[in-house]
Amino acid sequence: MSVADSPIEVPSKILSRRDIDFLLYEWLDAEELNSRSLFADHNRETFDAVLDLSELVAREHFYPINKLLDEHEPEFDGTAVRTPSELKEALGVFAETGMLLAGQPEDLGGMQLPYVVEKACSAYFSAASVAASGYAMLTIGNVNLLRAHASTEQIATWVPPMLAGRFFGTMCLSEPQAGSSLADVATRAEPARDGSYRLFGNKMWISGGDHDLAENIVHLVLAKIPGDDGRTIPGVKGISLFIVPKFLLDDKGNPGERNDVAVAGLNHKMGFRGTTNCLLNFGEGTHRPGGQEGAVGYLVGEPHRGLAIMFHMMNEARIGVGIGAVTLGYTGYLHALDYARNRPQGRPLGSRDPAEPPIPIVGHADVRRMLLAQKSYVEGGLALTLWCARLVDDAATAADPAERADAARLLDLLTPVAKSWPSQWCLAANDLAIQVMGGYGYTRDYNVEQFYRDNRLNPIHEGTHGIQALDLLGRKVRLEGGLALQVLAQRIAATIARTAEFAGDSEWSRYGTALAGWGKRFQASLVRLQDGANVERGLANASVFLEAFGHYVVAWQWLDQARCALAAIALGGGVEMPAGEFAFYNGKLQAARYFLRWELPRIGPMLDLLDELDATALEMRDEWF
C-alpha cells in the first residue's frame, strides 16, 4: 500500500487535526479561497487529502527520527558533514510525496495550494521533527525568493532541482563579526569577466549550510560589490544577493566542479540539533573553481538591492519560525495532556481515605490550570500564525484591490508578532509541559525536555525578540501614518460588534468591552511613545510594547474563536450534538475564558510602564552591573 493510501490513526500527539479543521474552515473560511481563479481547481476535499498526507508522512517518517536526530547530531570530519541515514530517507519521502510542491504553481508541477493550507500542512512536519523539516522549509523559502526575484534563466536552472529534492537551499546572512547587524556585512563579491562574481568572506549560523542529504546546496548569500575604487558602500545600501552553489553545474545542469564554499566547523546547539548549523568560508582557497580564486556567485536582481530581496525569504521564514514555535509548544501540550490523563497520583481534595485508588493527575485543579494555559498559548499561537498565512493569500489574490492592500498592511504590521509571540509563549507552554510531568518531564526518557530545548532557539533566530520589538515599535506602527493600526482596529471593532450581536448581554460581550478598553489604552500609549522627544525612552521599552501588543492581538483572536464556537454550538443544537464535538467547542470556550481572564490583564502593568516612558534600563550603566 502506498503512503497516500494508508489510513490515518487518531488521536495524535503531534497536532490536533480537529483544531486545524476548525481554524481553516470554521474560523478562516479557507474554502472561500476556492472562488479565486488561482485556487479554482481546489475544494475542501483536496485540502483535506493533502492534510491527511502531511499528517501521515509526519507521523510515520519524521516523528520516529526526532529523538534520533537529537541524540546523533551531524558530524564534521574536517572535510565532509555526515548526518544519520534515516534523515535522508525521511526527506526523500517528503520530496517523493510532492510536499516540496504543495504551494508551488502548476507550471512548475506544483499543487498550487493556498499559502494558509500549505502552512497548515507544514505544521505537521515541524511538530513531528522540527530539525528534519528545517531543511525542506529552507529550500521552499529559497525557491520562493528565486521565483519572485531571479531571472528566467536562474529560475529554470536552480528551482526545478530544488523542488525535486535533488538540491537543497539555504540563506546566508550573518557573519561572525556582524551577527544581526547586517550593515556590517563584510563579504565581498568581485565582478568576473564572464558576468559572474567571485565571493570572499565568512558566514556564521548557517542552518543547513552543509550536509550529505542532497546532490547540491544552493546558498543565497549577502555580499557587497566594491566600486571602481575598491571600496564597498557602507551600511545596508551596499548589500547585494548572490546564488552561490556548493557545486557548479556542468553543461547538462548536473553538479560538477566543487565551488569554493568550505565548512570551517559546526555549531553545537542546545537543541534543534538535527539541522546542521555551520560556519562557512567563501573563497578561502580550499577549492579553485576554474583555476581562479573565490567562490563563484550569480547576482540575483539588481546590485545593492540584496537586503530588500532577501526580506522576501526572511519574512516568510519569520512566519515559519512562529509556526515552528507553535507546533513545538502544541506537541508538548499534547504529550503532557496524555501523561496527565494516564498518570495516577494523589486523591481528590476531599478524600481522606488512603485506601481509595489514586486518580489521574488531570483531576487536580492545578494540573488543569497548567494544561489550560498551554492550550490557550498553543491554540492562540496557531490561530495567529495561520491568520497571517491567510493574509498572504488575501494580499496576493483578493478580488478587491483595497482588500489586498489592507491584507498587505496587516501582514507587514504583524509579522514581528507572528514570529515573536509564539516564540515566547509556546516556549512557556513547553516549560509547563515539563512541570505537568514533574521529574519524568525533566528526563531524556520523555520527549518534552527536547521540545523545550528545540523551541529555545525560536526567540533568537530570524531576528531576535528585541529586534522584532524595535521593528514593530520603531517602524511598523508608523508606516503610512499608522494606517495598518487603523485597519487592525477596524477588524477588532468588527469582532467585538459581531460578538455582542450574537452573544447579547453575556460574559462574551463583556470581554469585548474590556478588549475595546485596552485598545484605547494602546492608542494613548502610542501617542506618548511616538513623541519625537521620547523616541529613545520609548524604544528602550520596545520589548514591553511587543509583548503587550501580542497579547492584545491574540486576545482579540481568542474572542473571535469563541464567537465561532458559540455559533457552532447553537447551530448544532448544543448538548444534542455529538459528545466529542460538544467537548471540543467547550474546550475552545474555556481556553478563550482563560486567556481573556488570566492573560489579557497582564498587559496592564506593561502599559503602565509604557505610559511612564520608564527609563530604568536606558539609564543603567555598564559599570553598575
Coordinates of C-alpha atoms in Angstrom, one line a residue:
M1 CA 0.0 0.0 0.0
S2 CA 1.4 3.4 -0.9
V3 CA 1.9 6.3 1.6
A4 CA -1.1 8.1 0.1
D5 CA -3.4 5.1 0.5
S6 CA -2.5 4.3 4.1
P7 CA -5.2 5.0 6.8
I8 CA -4.6 7.7 9.4
E9 CA -4.9 6.8 13.0
V10 CA -6.2 9.1 15.7
P11 CA -5.8 10.6 18.1
S12 CA -2.3 12.1 17.5
K13 CA 0.2 13.6 19.9
I14 CA 1.7 15.6 17.1
L15 CA -1.1 18.1 16.4
S16 CA -4.9 18.2 16.8
R17 CA -6.5 17.8 13.4
R18 CA -9.8 18.9 14.8
D19 CA -8.3 22.2 15.8
I20 CA -6.7 22.7 12.3
D21 CA -10.0 22.0 10.7
F22 CA -11.7 24.5 13.0
L23 CA -9.2 27.2 12.2
L24 CA -9.1 26.6 8.5
Y25 CA -12.8 26.0 7.7
E26 CA -14.9 27.5 10.5
W27 CA -12.7 30.5 11.5
L28 CA -10.6 31.4 8.5
D29 CA -13.1 30.2 5.8
A30 CA -10.3 28.7 3.7
E31 CA -12.9 27.2 1.3
E32 CA -13.7 30.8 0.2
L33 CA -10.3 30.9 -1.4
N34 CA -11.6 28.3 -4.0
S35 CA -13.7 31.1 -5.5
R36 CA -10.5 32.8 -6.7
S37 CA -9.1 31.8 -10.0
L38 CA -5.7 30.8 -8.7
F39 CA -7.2 28.1 -6.4
A40 CA -10.3 27.3 -8.5
D41 CA -9.2 23.7 -9.0
H42 CA -9.3 23.0 -5.3
N43 CA -12.0 22.3 -2.7
R44 CA -12.2 21.1 0.8
E45 CA -11.7 17.5 -0.4
T46 CA -8.3 18.3 -2.0
F47 CA -7.2 20.4 1.0
D48 CA -8.1 17.5 3.4
A49 CA -6.3 15.0 1.2
V50 CA -3.0 17.0 1.4
L51 CA -3.5 17.5 5.2
D52 CA -4.1 13.7 5.6
L53 CA -0.9 13.0 3.6
S54 CA 1.1 15.5 5.7
E55 CA -0.1 14.0 8.9
L56 CA 0.7 10.5 7.7
V57 CA 4.2 11.3 6.4
A58 CA 5.0 13.3 9.5
R59 CA 3.8 10.6 11.9
E60 CA 5.5 7.7 10.1
H61 CA 8.7 9.2 8.8
F62 CA 9.5 12.4 10.8
Y63 CA 8.3 11.7 14.3
P64 CA 10.1 8.4 14.7
I65 CA 13.5 10.1 14.0
N66 CA 13.0 13.1 16.1
K67 CA 14.9 11.8 19.2
L68 CA 17.4 10.0 17.0
L69 CA 18.4 13.4 15.4
D70 CA 18.7 14.9 18.9
E71 CA 21.0 12.1 20.2
H72 CA 23.1 11.7 17.0
E73 CA 23.7 15.2 15.7
P74 CA 25.6 15.8 12.5
E75 CA 29.3 15.2 12.5
F76 CA 32.1 17.1 10.6
D77 CA 35.3 15.2 10.0
G78 CA 37.2 18.2 8.7
T79 CA 36.2 17.5 5.1
A80 CA 32.6 16.5 5.0
V81 CA 29.4 16.7 7.1
R82 CA 27.6 13.4 7.9
T83 CA 24.0 13.0 9.0
P84 CA 22.0 9.9 10.1
S85 CA 20.8 7.9 7.1
E86 CA 17.2 8.0 8.5
L87 CA 17.1 11.8 7.9
K88 CA 17.9 11.4 4.2
E89 CA 15.2 8.7 4.0
A90 CA 12.6 11.0 5.6
L91 CA 13.4 13.9 3.4
G92 CA 13.3 11.6 0.4
V93 CA 9.7 10.6 1.3
F94 CA 8.8 14.3 1.8
A95 CA 10.0 15.0 -1.8
E96 CA 8.5 11.9 -3.3
T97 CA 5.1 12.6 -2.0
G98 CA 5.2 16.1 -3.5
M99 CA 5.3 18.1 -0.3
L100 CA 8.0 20.4 -1.7
L101 CA 5.5 21.3 -4.4
A102 CA 2.5 22.0 -2.2
G103 CA 2.4 25.7 -2.6
Q104 CA 4.1 25.9 -6.0
P105 CA 2.3 26.9 -9.2
E106 CA 1.0 24.3 -11.7
D107 CA 3.5 25.4 -14.4
L108 CA 6.3 24.1 -12.0
G109 CA 4.4 20.9 -11.4
G110 CA 3.0 22.2 -8.1
M111 CA -0.3 21.7 -6.2
Q112 CA -0.9 25.4 -6.2
L113 CA -2.4 25.3 -2.7
P114 CA -3.3 28.5 -0.8
Y115 CA -0.5 29.6 1.5
V116 CA -2.6 29.1 4.5
V117 CA -3.3 25.4 3.7
E118 CA 0.4 24.9 2.8
K119 CA 1.4 26.3 6.2
A120 CA -1.1 24.1 8.0
C121 CA 0.5 21.1 6.2
S122 CA 4.0 22.2 7.1
A123 CA 2.9 22.5 10.8
Y124 CA 2.7 18.7 10.9
F125 CA 6.3 18.3 9.9
S126 CA 7.7 20.9 12.3
A127 CA 5.7 19.3 15.1
A128 CA 6.9 15.8 14.3
S129 CA 10.6 16.8 13.9
V130 CA 11.5 20.5 13.6
A131 CA 15.1 19.6 12.9
A132 CA 14.3 17.3 9.9
S133 CA 11.7 19.7 8.5
G134 CA 14.2 22.6 8.6
Y135 CA 16.0 21.5 5.5
A136 CA 12.8 21.4 3.5
M137 CA 11.4 24.7 4.8
L138 CA 14.7 26.5 4.0
T139 CA 14.6 25.0 0.5
I140 CA 11.0 26.1 -0.1
G141 CA 11.8 29.6 1.1
N142 CA 14.8 29.7 -1.2
V143 CA 12.7 28.6 -4.2
N144 CA 10.0 31.3 -3.4
L145 CA 12.6 34.0 -3.3
L146 CA 14.1 33.0 -6.6
R147 CA 10.7 32.7 -8.3
A148 CA 9.9 36.3 -7.2
H149 CA 13.3 38.0 -7.9
A150 CA 15.6 35.9 -10.1
S151 CA 16.0 35.9 -13.8
T152 CA 14.1 33.4 -16.0
E153 CA 17.3 31.6 -16.7
Q154 CA 18.2 31.4 -13.0
I155 CA 14.8 30.1 -12.1
A156 CA 15.0 27.4 -14.8
T157 CA 18.5 26.4 -13.6
W158 CA 18.0 26.2 -9.9
V159 CA 14.3 25.9 -9.0
P160 CA 13.3 22.6 -10.6
P161 CA 16.1 20.5 -8.9
M162 CA 15.2 22.0 -5.6
L163 CA 11.5 21.2 -6.0
A164 CA 12.5 17.7 -6.9
G165 CA 14.5 17.3 -3.7
R166 CA 17.8 16.9 -5.6
F167 CA 19.2 20.3 -4.4
F168 CA 18.5 21.9 -1.0
G169 CA 18.7 25.7 -0.3
T170 CA 20.0 28.0 2.5
M171 CA 20.1 31.7 3.4
C172 CA 23.5 33.2 4.3
L173 CA 23.2 36.5 6.1
S174 CA 25.0 36.7 9.4
E175 CA 28.8 36.9 9.8
P176 CA 31.0 36.2 12.8
Q177 CA 31.8 39.9 13.4
A178 CA 28.4 41.2 12.5
G179 CA 25.7 38.9 13.9
S180 CA 22.3 40.5 13.3
S181 CA 23.9 43.8 12.3
L182 CA 23.7 43.3 8.6
A183 CA 25.0 46.8 7.9
D184 CA 28.4 45.4 8.9
V185 CA 28.4 42.5 6.4
A186 CA 32.0 42.3 5.0
T187 CA 31.8 39.5 2.4
R188 CA 32.9 40.9 -0.9
A189 CA 31.7 40.0 -4.4
E190 CA 34.3 40.8 -7.1
P191 CA 32.9 41.0 -10.7
A192 CA 34.3 38.4 -13.1
R193 CA 34.7 38.8 -16.8
D194 CA 32.0 36.2 -17.6
G195 CA 29.3 38.2 -15.7
S196 CA 29.5 36.1 -12.6
Y197 CA 31.1 37.2 -9.3
R198 CA 33.8 35.8 -7.0
L199 CA 32.9 35.9 -3.3
F200 CA 35.3 36.2 -0.4
G201 CA 34.2 36.2 3.2
N202 CA 32.7 34.2 6.1
K203 CA 29.1 33.4 7.1
M204 CA 28.1 32.2 10.5
W205 CA 25.0 30.4 11.9
I206 CA 24.0 29.0 8.5
S207 CA 21.3 26.4 9.0
G208 CA 21.6 23.6 6.5
G209 CA 24.9 25.1 5.4
D210 CA 26.4 21.7 4.6
H211 CA 25.2 18.1 4.7
D212 CA 25.1 14.8 2.7
L213 CA 21.3 14.9 2.1
A214 CA 21.2 16.3 -1.5
E215 CA 23.3 16.4 -4.6
N216 CA 23.9 20.2 -4.2
I217 CA 23.3 23.1 -1.9
V218 CA 22.1 26.4 -3.3
H219 CA 23.3 29.2 -1.0
L220 CA 21.7 32.7 -1.1
V221 CA 24.5 34.9 0.1
L222 CA 24.5 38.6 1.0
A223 CA 27.7 40.4 0.0
K224 CA 28.9 43.8 -1.1
I225 CA 30.2 44.7 -4.6
P226 CA 33.2 47.0 -4.5
G227 CA 33.3 50.1 -6.7
D228 CA 36.0 51.1 -9.1
D229 CA 38.0 52.5 -6.2
G230 CA 37.9 49.1 -4.5
R231 CA 35.6 50.3 -1.7
T232 CA 32.2 49.0 -0.8
I233 CA 29.2 51.2 0.1
P234 CA 28.9 51.4 3.9
G235 CA 25.7 50.1 5.6
V236 CA 22.9 48.0 4.1
K237 CA 22.6 50.1 1.0
G238 CA 25.7 48.3 -0.4
I239 CA 24.4 44.8 0.0
S240 CA 23.6 42.6 -3.0
L241 CA 22.3 39.0 -3.2
F242 CA 24.0 36.1 -4.9
I243 CA 23.4 32.4 -5.8
V244 CA 26.5 30.5 -4.6
P245 CA 26.1 26.7 -5.2
K246 CA 28.2 24.2 -3.4
F247 CA 28.9 22.6 -6.7
L248 CA 28.9 24.4 -10.1
L249 CA 26.8 22.8 -12.8
D250 CA 28.0 21.1 -15.9
D251 CA 26.5 21.5 -19.4
K252 CA 23.6 19.2 -18.5
G253 CA 22.7 21.0 -15.3
N254 CA 24.2 18.4 -13.0
P255 CA 26.6 19.1 -10.1
G256 CA 30.2 19.2 -11.4
E257 CA 33.2 21.1 -10.1
R258 CA 33.3 21.9 -6.4
N259 CA 32.8 25.6 -5.7
D260 CA 35.0 27.3 -3.1
V261 CA 32.5 27.1 -0.2
A262 CA 34.1 25.3 2.7
V263 CA 32.8 24.3 6.1
A264 CA 35.0 25.7 8.9
G265 CA 33.0 23.9 11.6
L266 CA 29.6 23.0 13.1
N267 CA 28.0 24.9 15.9
H268 CA 26.9 22.5 18.7
K269 CA 23.5 23.7 19.8
M270 CA 21.4 23.3 22.9
G271 CA 18.5 21.9 20.8
F272 CA 17.4 21.8 17.1
R273 CA 20.4 19.5 16.8
G274 CA 19.5 17.6 13.6
T275 CA 19.6 20.7 11.5
T276 CA 23.3 21.4 10.7
N277 CA 24.5 24.9 11.7
C278 CA 27.7 26.0 10.1
L279 CA 30.5 28.5 9.8
L280 CA 31.1 28.7 6.0
N281 CA 34.1 30.2 4.3
F282 CA 33.7 31.6 0.8
G283 CA 36.8 32.0 -1.3
E284 CA 39.3 30.9 1.2
G285 CA 41.2 28.9 -1.3
T286 CA 40.2 25.4 -0.3
H287 CA 39.0 24.9 -3.9
R288 CA 39.8 26.9 -7.0
P289 CA 36.8 26.7 -9.4
G290 CA 38.1 27.2 -13.0
G291 CA 41.6 27.6 -11.6
Q292 CA 40.6 31.0 -10.1
E293 CA 40.3 32.4 -6.6
G294 CA 36.9 32.9 -5.0
A295 CA 33.6 31.2 -4.7
V296 CA 31.6 31.6 -7.9
G297 CA 28.3 33.5 -7.4
Y298 CA 25.5 34.8 -9.6
L299 CA 23.8 38.1 -8.9
V300 CA 20.1 38.0 -8.1
G301 CA 18.2 41.1 -9.1
E302 CA 19.8 44.5 -9.2
P303 CA 23.1 45.4 -7.5
H304 CA 22.7 46.9 -4.0
R305 CA 19.2 45.6 -3.7
G306 CA 20.1 42.4 -1.9
L307 CA 18.7 43.1 1.5
A308 CA 15.3 44.2 0.2
I309 CA 15.2 41.0 -1.9
M310 CA 16.3 38.8 1.0
F311 CA 13.5 40.2 3.1
H312 CA 11.2 38.1 0.9
M313 CA 12.7 34.9 2.4
M314 CA 13.3 36.5 5.8
N315 CA 9.6 37.5 6.3
E316 CA 8.5 34.1 5.1
A317 CA 10.9 32.5 7.5
R318 CA 9.6 34.6 10.4
I319 CA 6.1 33.3 9.9
G320 CA 7.7 29.8 9.6
V321 CA 9.6 30.4 12.9
G322 CA 6.3 31.3 14.5
I323 CA 4.6 28.2 13.2
G324 CA 7.6 26.1 14.3
A325 CA 7.4 27.6 17.8
V326 CA 3.7 26.9 17.9
T327 CA 4.0 23.3 16.9
L328 CA 6.7 22.5 19.4
G329 CA 4.5 24.0 22.1
Y330 CA 1.5 22.2 20.7
T331 CA 3.0 18.8 20.6
G332 CA 4.5 19.3 24.1
Y333 CA 1.0 20.2 25.3
L334 CA -0.5 17.0 23.8
H335 CA 2.2 14.9 25.3
A336 CA 1.6 16.5 28.7
L337 CA -2.1 16.0 28.4
D338 CA -1.7 12.4 27.5
Y339 CA 0.6 11.9 30.5
A340 CA -1.8 13.7 32.8
R341 CA -4.7 11.5 31.7
N342 CA -2.8 8.3 32.3
R343 CA -0.6 9.1 35.4
P344 CA -2.4 8.2 38.6
Q345 CA -1.2 10.1 41.6
G346 CA -3.0 11.6 44.7
R347 CA -6.6 11.6 45.6
P348 CA -9.5 14.1 45.4
L349 CA -9.1 17.1 47.8
G350 CA -12.0 16.0 49.9
S351 CA -10.9 12.4 50.2
R352 CA -9.2 11.2 53.4
D353 CA -9.3 7.5 52.7
P354 CA -5.8 6.3 51.7
A355 CA -7.3 3.0 50.6
E356 CA -9.0 4.8 47.7
P357 CA -7.2 4.4 44.4
P358 CA -5.2 7.4 43.2
I359 CA -6.8 9.5 40.4
P360 CA -5.2 10.6 37.2
I361 CA -3.4 13.9 37.8
V362 CA -5.6 15.7 35.3
G363 CA -8.2 15.5 38.1
H364 CA -6.2 18.1 40.1
A365 CA -7.1 21.7 39.6
D366 CA -3.5 23.0 39.4
V367 CA -2.6 20.5 36.7
R368 CA -5.7 21.6 34.8
R369 CA -4.6 25.2 35.2
M370 CA -1.2 24.3 33.6
L371 CA -2.8 22.4 30.8
L372 CA -5.3 25.2 30.2
A373 CA -2.5 27.7 30.0
Q374 CA -0.7 25.6 27.4
K375 CA -3.9 25.1 25.4
S376 CA -4.5 28.9 25.4
Y377 CA -1.0 29.6 24.2
V378 CA -0.6 27.0 21.5
E379 CA -4.1 27.2 20.1
G380 CA -3.9 31.0 20.2
G381 CA -0.5 30.9 18.5
L382 CA -1.7 28.5 15.8
A383 CA -4.6 30.9 15.1
L384 CA -2.3 33.9 14.9
T385 CA 0.2 32.3 12.5
L386 CA -2.5 30.7 10.2
W387 CA -4.3 34.0 10.2
C388 CA -1.1 35.7 9.0
A389 CA -0.8 33.0 6.3
R390 CA -4.3 33.7 5.2
L391 CA -3.2 37.4 4.9
V392 CA -0.6 36.3 2.4
D393 CA -3.3 34.7 0.3
D394 CA -5.5 37.8 0.6
A395 CA -2.7 40.2 -0.3
A396 CA -2.0 38.2 -3.4
T397 CA -5.4 37.1 -4.7
A398 CA -8.3 39.0 -3.1
A399 CA -10.6 40.4 -5.8
D400 CA -10.9 43.8 -4.2
P401 CA -7.7 45.9 -4.6
A402 CA -8.5 47.6 -1.3
E403 CA -8.7 44.3 0.5
R404 CA -5.4 43.2 -1.0
A405 CA -3.8 46.5 0.2
D406 CA -5.2 46.1 3.7
A407 CA -4.1 42.5 4.0
A408 CA -0.6 43.5 3.0
R409 CA -0.6 46.3 5.6
L410 CA -1.7 43.9 8.3
L411 CA 0.8 41.3 7.3
D412 CA 3.6 43.9 7.5
L413 CA 2.5 45.1 10.9
L414 CA 2.0 41.7 12.4
T415 CA 5.0 39.7 11.0
P416 CA 7.1 40.6 14.1
V417 CA 4.2 39.5 16.3
A418 CA 3.7 36.2 14.4
K419 CA 7.4 35.5 14.9
S420 CA 7.9 36.6 18.5
W421 CA 4.7 35.9 20.4
P422 CA 4.7 32.2 19.7
S423 CA 8.4 32.0 20.3
Q424 CA 7.9 33.4 23.8
W425 CA 4.6 31.9 24.9
C426 CA 4.7 28.5 23.2
L427 CA 8.1 28.1 24.8
A428 CA 6.3 28.9 28.1
A429 CA 3.9 26.1 27.1
N430 CA 6.9 23.7 26.8
D431 CA 8.0 24.8 30.3
L432 CA 4.6 24.0 31.7
A433 CA 4.6 20.6 29.9
I434 CA 7.7 19.7 31.8
Q435 CA 6.1 20.9 35.0
V436 CA 3.0 18.8 34.5
M437 CA 5.1 15.7 34.0
G438 CA 7.3 16.5 37.0
G439 CA 10.6 14.7 37.4
Y440 CA 9.8 12.5 34.4
G441 CA 9.4 15.6 32.2
Y442 CA 12.9 16.7 33.1
T443 CA 14.5 13.4 31.9
R444 CA 15.6 12.5 28.4
D445 CA 13.4 9.4 28.6
Y446 CA 10.4 11.6 27.7
N447 CA 10.1 14.0 24.8
V448 CA 9.0 17.2 26.4
E449 CA 12.5 18.2 27.6
Q450 CA 13.7 18.0 24.0
F451 CA 10.8 20.1 22.8
Y452 CA 11.8 22.8 25.2
R453 CA 15.4 22.8 24.1
D454 CA 14.4 22.8 20.4
N455 CA 12.0 25.7 21.0
R456 CA 14.5 27.8 22.9
L457 CA 16.1 28.7 19.5
N458 CA 13.0 30.4 18.2
P459 CA 13.2 33.7 20.2
I460 CA 16.7 34.0 18.8
H461 CA 16.9 33.2 15.1
E462 CA 15.4 35.1 12.1
G463 CA 15.7 38.3 14.2
T464 CA 15.8 38.2 18.0
H465 CA 12.9 39.1 20.2
G466 CA 14.4 42.5 20.8
I467 CA 15.0 43.1 17.0
Q468 CA 11.4 42.3 16.3
A469 CA 10.3 44.7 19.0
L470 CA 12.3 47.5 17.6
D471 CA 11.0 46.7 14.1
L472 CA 7.4 46.8 15.4
L473 CA 7.6 50.0 17.5
G474 CA 10.2 51.8 15.6
R475 CA 8.9 51.2 12.1
K476 CA 5.9 49.1 11.5
V477 CA 3.4 51.0 13.6
R478 CA 4.4 54.2 11.9
L479 CA 4.1 53.1 8.3
E480 CA 1.7 55.2 6.2
G481 CA 0.9 57.3 9.3
G482 CA -0.2 54.3 11.3
L483 CA -2.7 53.1 8.6
A484 CA -2.1 49.4 9.4
L485 CA -3.0 50.1 13.0
Q486 CA -6.3 51.7 11.9
V487 CA -7.1 48.6 9.7
L488 CA -6.4 46.4 12.7
A489 CA -8.5 48.5 15.0
Q490 CA -11.4 48.2 12.5
R491 CA -11.1 44.4 12.4
I492 CA -11.1 44.2 16.2
A493 CA -14.1 46.5 16.5
A494 CA -16.0 44.4 14.0
T495 CA -15.3 41.3 16.0
I496 CA -16.5 43.0 19.2
A497 CA -19.6 44.1 17.5
R498 CA -20.4 40.7 16.0
T499 CA -19.8 39.1 19.3
A500 CA -22.2 41.5 21.1
E501 CA -24.8 41.0 18.4
F502 CA -24.6 37.2 18.7
A503 CA -24.0 36.8 22.4
G504 CA -26.1 39.6 23.7
D505 CA -25.5 40.7 27.3
S506 CA -23.2 37.9 28.3
E507 CA -19.7 37.3 29.5
W508 CA -18.5 37.4 25.9
S509 CA -19.9 40.8 25.1
R510 CA -18.2 42.0 28.4
Y511 CA -14.9 40.6 27.3
G512 CA -15.4 42.5 24.0
T513 CA -16.0 45.7 26.0
A514 CA -12.8 45.0 28.0
L515 CA -10.8 44.4 24.8
A516 CA -12.1 47.8 23.4
G517 CA -10.9 49.5 26.5
W518 CA -7.4 48.0 26.1
G519 CA -7.4 49.2 22.5
K520 CA -8.0 52.8 23.7
R521 CA -5.1 52.5 26.1
F522 CA -2.8 51.3 23.4
Q523 CA -3.7 54.3 21.3
A524 CA -3.0 56.7 24.2
S525 CA 0.4 55.0 24.9
L526 CA 1.4 55.2 21.2
V527 CA 0.9 59.0 21.2
R528 CA 3.5 59.2 24.0
L529 CA 5.8 56.7 22.5
Q530 CA 5.8 58.4 19.1
D531 CA 6.5 61.8 20.5
G532 CA 9.8 62.9 18.9
A533 CA 11.2 64.0 22.2
N534 CA 10.7 60.5 23.7
V535 CA 11.9 58.2 20.9
E536 CA 14.9 56.8 22.8
R537 CA 13.0 56.2 26.0
G538 CA 10.2 54.7 24.0
L539 CA 12.4 52.3 22.1
A540 CA 14.1 51.3 25.4
N541 CA 10.7 49.7 26.2
A542 CA 10.1 48.2 22.7
S543 CA 10.1 44.6 24.0
V544 CA 7.4 45.6 26.6
F545 CA 5.3 47.0 23.8
L546 CA 5.7 43.9 21.6
E547 CA 4.7 41.6 24.4
A548 CA 1.7 43.7 25.4
F549 CA 0.6 44.2 21.8
G550 CA 1.0 40.5 21.0
H551 CA -1.3 39.6 24.0
Y552 CA -3.8 42.1 22.8
V553 CA -3.9 40.7 19.3
V554 CA -4.1 37.1 20.5
A555 CA -6.9 38.0 22.9
W556 CA -8.9 39.5 20.0
Q557 CA -8.4 36.3 18.1
W558 CA -9.5 34.2 21.1
L559 CA -12.7 36.3 21.3
D560 CA -13.3 35.6 17.6
Q561 CA -12.7 31.9 18.0
A562 CA -15.1 31.9 21.0
R563 CA -17.7 33.6 18.8
C564 CA -17.3 30.8 16.1
A565 CA -17.5 28.1 18.8
L566 CA -20.7 29.6 20.3
A567 CA -22.2 29.8 16.8
A568 CA -21.3 26.1 16.1
I569 CA -22.9 25.0 19.4
A570 CA -26.1 27.0 18.6
L571 CA -26.2 25.5 15.1
G572 CA -25.5 22.0 16.3
G573 CA -28.2 22.0 18.9
G574 CA -26.0 22.4 22.0
V575 CA -25.8 19.3 24.1
E576 CA -27.7 17.3 21.4
M577 CA -24.6 17.5 19.1
P578 CA -22.1 14.6 19.2
A579 CA -20.3 14.4 22.5
G580 CA -16.9 14.8 21.0
E581 CA -17.9 18.0 19.1
F582 CA -19.6 19.5 22.2
A583 CA -16.5 18.8 24.2
F584 CA -14.3 20.4 21.5
Y585 CA -16.3 23.6 21.3
N586 CA -16.5 23.9 25.1
G587 CA -12.7 23.4 25.2
K588 CA -12.4 26.3 22.9
L589 CA -14.6 28.5 25.0
Q590 CA -12.8 27.6 28.2
A591 CA -9.4 28.3 26.7
A592 CA -10.8 31.7 25.5
R593 CA -12.1 32.4 29.0
Y594 CA -8.7 31.5 30.4
F595 CA -6.8 33.8 28.1
L596 CA -9.3 36.7 28.4
R597 CA -9.4 36.4 32.2
W598 CA -5.9 35.4 33.1
E599 CA -3.7 36.6 30.3
L600 CA -5.1 39.7 28.8
P601 CA -4.9 41.6 32.2
R602 CA -1.1 41.0 32.1
I603 CA -0.8 43.9 29.7
G604 CA -2.0 46.5 32.3
P605 CA 1.4 46.8 34.1
M606 CA 3.1 46.7 30.7
L607 CA 1.1 49.7 29.5
D608 CA 1.8 51.5 32.8
L609 CA 5.5 51.2 32.1
L610 CA 5.0 52.4 28.6
D611 CA 2.9 55.4 29.8
E612 CA 5.6 56.4 32.2
L613 CA 8.3 56.0 29.5
D614 CA 10.3 54.1 32.1
A615 CA 14.0 54.7 31.7
T616 CA 15.3 52.2 34.2
A617 CA 17.0 50.0 31.6
L618 CA 18.1 53.0 29.5
E619 CA 19.8 54.8 32.4
M620 CA 21.6 51.7 33.6
R621 CA 25.4 51.8 33.1
D622 CA 27.8 49.1 32.3
E623 CA 30.0 49.6 35.4
W624 CA 26.9 49.2 37.6
F625 CA 26.4 45.6 36.8

